[in-house]
Amino acid sequence: MDFMTDHDVQKYKEDGYVVLDGLLTSQECDELRQRMAEIVDRMDVPEHCRTAFSTYHDEQLKTQGNADYFITSGDKIRFFFEKGVFGDKGEFVVPKQQSLNKVGHALHAYEPLYKNITHSPKVQGIAKKLGLVNPVILQSMYIFKQPGIGGEVTPHQDATFLYTEPLGRVMGLWIALEDATVNNGCLWFIPGSQNSGISRRMVRTLKGTFPLTDFIGRERTYDEEKFVAAPVKKGGAVLIHGEVVHRSAENTSEDSRHVYTFHIMEALDTRWSPDNW
């Protein structure tokens, strides 16, 4: 029996996303979380890499795109922090395990547990169900959404950062390693918004110039009333179309919202933009 049903495929095509229950077992979720705790315990972050992560336009360019640490992280495992977790001297002012926004972007390449999940029979079944011929993994991330300080992710489209020609070749798989609720920062979507194209792209600037990345196009404004919450139980996942508009709120609760997520591209007859970060 296919893990992804025909009804799931139809909803994905119509809405631009679909929630899939039971992708991982509770034990698999716990093992991924435990492994990440070990990685974080051992991390030794250079002073110049203690860069806060933000999704606001100007701060994103300053703290993310401008930093060589980020721009060269596509084939590495690197650490990105929440705001306000370092003191004036660069020391942690919160427990190390509660300081991170995410770890990325090549967990699928170097960490066996994450690699096994990324290439599991269920994930392969999803790709097959969607008719993918030559799927490749573009990047992977572990997102923490820390209790009390987990930052907002403003409305965006993944294809802004992962641009292809033609569009429609990229999708994300967002796996909840613990319950993702309205209270702790689950995803929200505008159903059907994947049909409206993208309004801007983040691109590399000319070599030797700063910032290292910039946005072309303009950022759209969205009607908040059009967003629909997509809570997910532990072990469930959300399949996300590359052009669907989605966001998540700050986590003001006492519960974390750990997630493992990665992006898949259909490589057949697809051009990956050399301007992508």
PDB file of N, CA and C in Angstrom, residues 66-100:
ATOM      1  N   ASN A  66      25.288  37.949   3.787  1.00  0.00           N
ATOM      2  CA  ASN A  66      26.597  38.592   3.823  1.00  0.00           C
ATOM      3  C   ASN A  66      27.655  37.693   4.424  1.00  0.00           C
ATOM      4  N   ALA A  67      27.238  36.744   5.220  1.00  0.00           N
ATOM      5  CA  ALA A  67      28.199  35.902   5.928  1.00  0.00           C
ATOM      6  C   ALA A  67      28.654  34.748   5.055  1.00  0.00           C
ATOM      7  N   ASP A  68      29.960  34.650   4.840  1.00  0.00           N
ATOM      8  CA  ASP A  68      30.505  33.546   4.066  1.00  0.00           C
ATOM      9  C   ASP A  68      30.158  32.213   4.706  1.00  0.00           C
ATOM     10  N   TYR A  69      30.006  32.227   6.010  1.00  0.00           N
ATOM     11  CA  TYR A  69      29.638  31.032   6.763  1.00  0.00           C
ATOM     12  C   TYR A  69      28.337  30.439   6.242  1.00  0.00           C
ATOM     13  N   PHE A  70      27.369  31.304   5.945  1.00  0.00           N
ATOM     14  CA  PHE A  70      26.093  30.820   5.403  1.00  0.00           C
ATOM     15  C   PHE A  70      26.216  30.441   3.935  1.00  0.00           C
ATOM     16  N   ILE A  71      26.812  31.312   3.147  1.00  0.00           N
ATOM     17  CA  ILE A  71      26.809  31.134   1.700  1.00  0.00           C
ATOM     18  C   ILE A  71      27.555  29.869   1.290  1.00  0.00           C
ATOM     19  N   THR A  72      28.454  29.376   2.154  1.00  0.00           N
ATOM     20  CA  THR A  72      29.226  28.172   1.828  1.00  0.00           C
ATOM     21  C   THR A  72      28.763  26.962   2.638  1.00  0.00           C
ATOM     22  N   SER A  73      27.537  27.001   3.156  1.00  0.00           N
ATOM     23  CA  SER A  73      27.064  25.934   4.040  1.00  0.00           C
ATOM     24  C   SER A  73      26.297  24.841   3.316  1.00  0.00           C
ATOM     25  N   GLY A  74      26.144  24.947   1.996  1.00  0.00           N
ATOM     26  CA  GLY A  74      25.326  23.996   1.256  1.00  0.00           C
ATOM     27  C   GLY A  74      25.814  22.561   1.342  1.00  0.00           C
ATOM     28  N   ASP A  75      27.111  22.361   1.511  1.00  0.00           N
ATOM     29  CA  ASP A  75      27.644  21.009   1.590  1.00  0.00           C
ATOM     30  C   ASP A  75      28.320  20.745   2.933  1.00  0.00           C
ATOM     31  N   LYS A  76      27.832  21.443   3.974  1.00  0.00           N
ATOM     32  CA  LYS A  76      28.428  21.324   5.304  1.00  0.00           C
ATOM     33  C   LYS A  76      27.336  21.264   6.370  1.00  0.00           C
ATOM     34  N   ILE A  77      27.741  20.990   7.598  1.00  0.00           N
ATOM     35  CA  ILE A  77      26.838  21.065   8.745  1.00  0.00           C
ATOM     36  C   ILE A  77      27.265  22.268   9.570  1.00  0.00           C
ATOM     37  N   ARG A  78      26.414  23.291   9.606  1.00  0.00           N
ATOM     38  CA  ARG A  78      26.749  24.526  10.298  1.00  0.00           C
ATOM     39  C   ARG A  78      25.606  24.990  11.188  1.00  0.00           C
ATOM     40  N   PHE A  79      25.921  25.937  12.072  1.00  0.00           N
ATOM     41  CA  PHE A  79      25.019  26.302  13.156  1.00  0.00           C
ATOM     42  C   PHE A  79      24.579  27.759  13.039  1.00  0.00           C
ATOM     43  N   PHE A  80      23.269  27.977  13.195  1.00  0.00           N
ATOM     44  CA  PHE A  80      22.681  29.307  13.056  1.00  0.00           C
ATOM     45  C   PHE A  80      21.808  29.579  14.291  1.00  0.00           C
ATOM     46  N   PHE A  81      22.016  30.749  14.882  1.00  0.00           N
ATOM     47  CA  PHE A  81      21.497  31.008  16.221  1.00  0.00           C
ATOM     48  C   PHE A  81      20.314  31.967  16.234  1.00  0.00           C
ATOM     49  N   GLU A  82      19.528  31.865  17.298  1.00  0.00           N
ATOM     50  CA  GLU A  82      18.456  32.818  17.540  1.00  0.00           C
ATOM     51  C   GLU A  82      19.050  34.153  17.986  1.00  0.00           C
ATOM     52  N   LYS A  83      18.242  35.187  17.917  1.00  0.00           N
ATOM     53  CA  LYS A  83      18.668  36.498  18.393  1.00  0.00           C
ATOM     54  C   LYS A  83      18.767  36.492  19.913  1.00  0.00           C
ATOM     55  N   GLY A  84      19.726  37.257  20.421  1.00  0.00           N
ATOM     56  CA  GLY A  84      19.798  37.498  21.854  1.00  0.00           C
ATOM     57  C   GLY A  84      20.353  36.366  22.682  1.00  0.00           C
ATOM     58  N   VAL A  85      20.999  35.380  22.046  1.00  0.00           N
ATOM     59  CA  VAL A  85      21.515  34.249  22.827  1.00  0.00           C
ATOM     60  C   VAL A  85      22.979  34.437  23.211  1.00  0.00           C
ATOM     61  N   PHE A  86      23.620  35.498  22.690  1.00  0.00           N
ATOM     62  CA  PHE A  86      24.996  35.800  23.047  1.00  0.00           C
ATOM     63  C   PHE A  86      25.066  37.131  23.788  1.00  0.00           C
ATOM     64  N   GLY A  87      25.966  37.196  24.751  1.00  0.00           N
ATOM     65  CA  GLY A  87      26.216  38.450  25.446  1.00  0.00           C
ATOM     66  C   GLY A  87      27.143  39.345  24.651  1.00  0.00           C
ATOM     67  N   ASP A  88      27.490  40.481  25.232  1.00  0.00           N
ATOM     68  CA  ASP A  88      28.333  41.453  24.548  1.00  0.00           C
ATOM     69  C   ASP A  88      29.708  40.902  24.196  1.00  0.00           C
ATOM     70  N   LYS A  89      30.164  39.919  24.951  1.00  0.00           N
ATOM     71  CA  LYS A  89      31.478  39.341  24.701  1.00  0.00           C
ATOM     72  C   LYS A  89      31.410  38.051  23.883  1.00  0.00           C
ATOM     73  N   GLY A  90      30.220  37.766  23.345  1.00  0.00           N
ATOM     74  CA  GLY A  90      30.072  36.580  22.515  1.00  0.00           C
ATOM     75  C   GLY A  90      29.811  35.309  23.283  1.00  0.00           C
ATOM     76  N   GLU A  91      29.564  35.425  24.590  1.00  0.00           N
ATOM     77  CA  GLU A  91      29.301  34.248  25.397  1.00  0.00           C
ATOM     78  C   GLU A  91      27.811  33.881  25.352  1.00  0.00           C
ATOM     79  N   PHE A  92      27.497  32.607  25.556  1.00  0.00           N
ATOM     80  CA  PHE A  92      26.101  32.179  25.617  1.00  0.00           C
ATOM     81  C   PHE A  92      25.432  32.775  26.862  1.00  0.00           C
ATOM     82  N   VAL A  93      24.238  33.311  26.672  1.00  0.00           N
ATOM     83  CA  VAL A  93      23.449  33.800  27.811  1.00  0.00           C
ATOM     84  C   VAL A  93      22.224  32.917  28.030  1.00  0.00           C
ATOM     85  N   VAL A  94      22.093  31.880  27.213  1.00  0.00           N
ATOM     86  CA  VAL A  94      21.070  30.845  27.404  1.00  0.00           C
ATOM     87  C   VAL A  94      21.786  29.500  27.280  1.00  0.00           C
ATOM     88  N   PRO A  95      21.185  28.408  27.752  1.00  0.00           N
ATOM     89  CA  PRO A  95      21.816  27.095  27.574  1.00  0.00           C
ATOM     90  C   PRO A  95      22.089  26.810  26.097  1.00  0.00           C
ATOM     91  N   LYS A  96      23.218  26.199  25.821  1.00  0.00           N
ATOM     92  CA  LYS A  96      23.620  25.932  24.440  1.00  0.00           C
ATOM     93  C   LYS A  96      22.526  25.237  23.640  1.00  0.00           C
ATOM     94  N   GLN A  97      21.869  24.245  24.247  1.00  0.00           N
ATOM     95  CA  GLN A  97      20.836  23.485  23.545  1.00  0.00           C
ATOM     96  C   GLN A  97      19.631  24.351  23.164  1.00  0.00           C
ATOM     97  N   GLN A  98      19.468  25.500  23.822  1.00  0.00           N
ATOM     98  CA  GLN A  98      18.331  26.376  23.553  1.00  0.00           C
ATOM     99  C   GLN A  98      18.712  27.611  22.742  1.00  0.00           C
ATOM    100  N   SER A  99      19.916  27.621  22.189  1.00  0.00           N
ATOM    101  CA  SER A  99      20.421  28.818  21.513  1.00  0.00           C
ATOM    102  C   SER A  99      20.194  28.812  20.000  1.00  0.00           C
ATOM    103  N   LEU A 100      19.945  27.649  19.439  1.00  0.00           N
ATOM    104  CA  LEU A 100      19.992  27.512  17.984  1.00  0.00           C
ATOM    105  C   LEU A 100      18.647  27.724  17.312  1.00  0.00           C
TER     106      LEU A 100
END
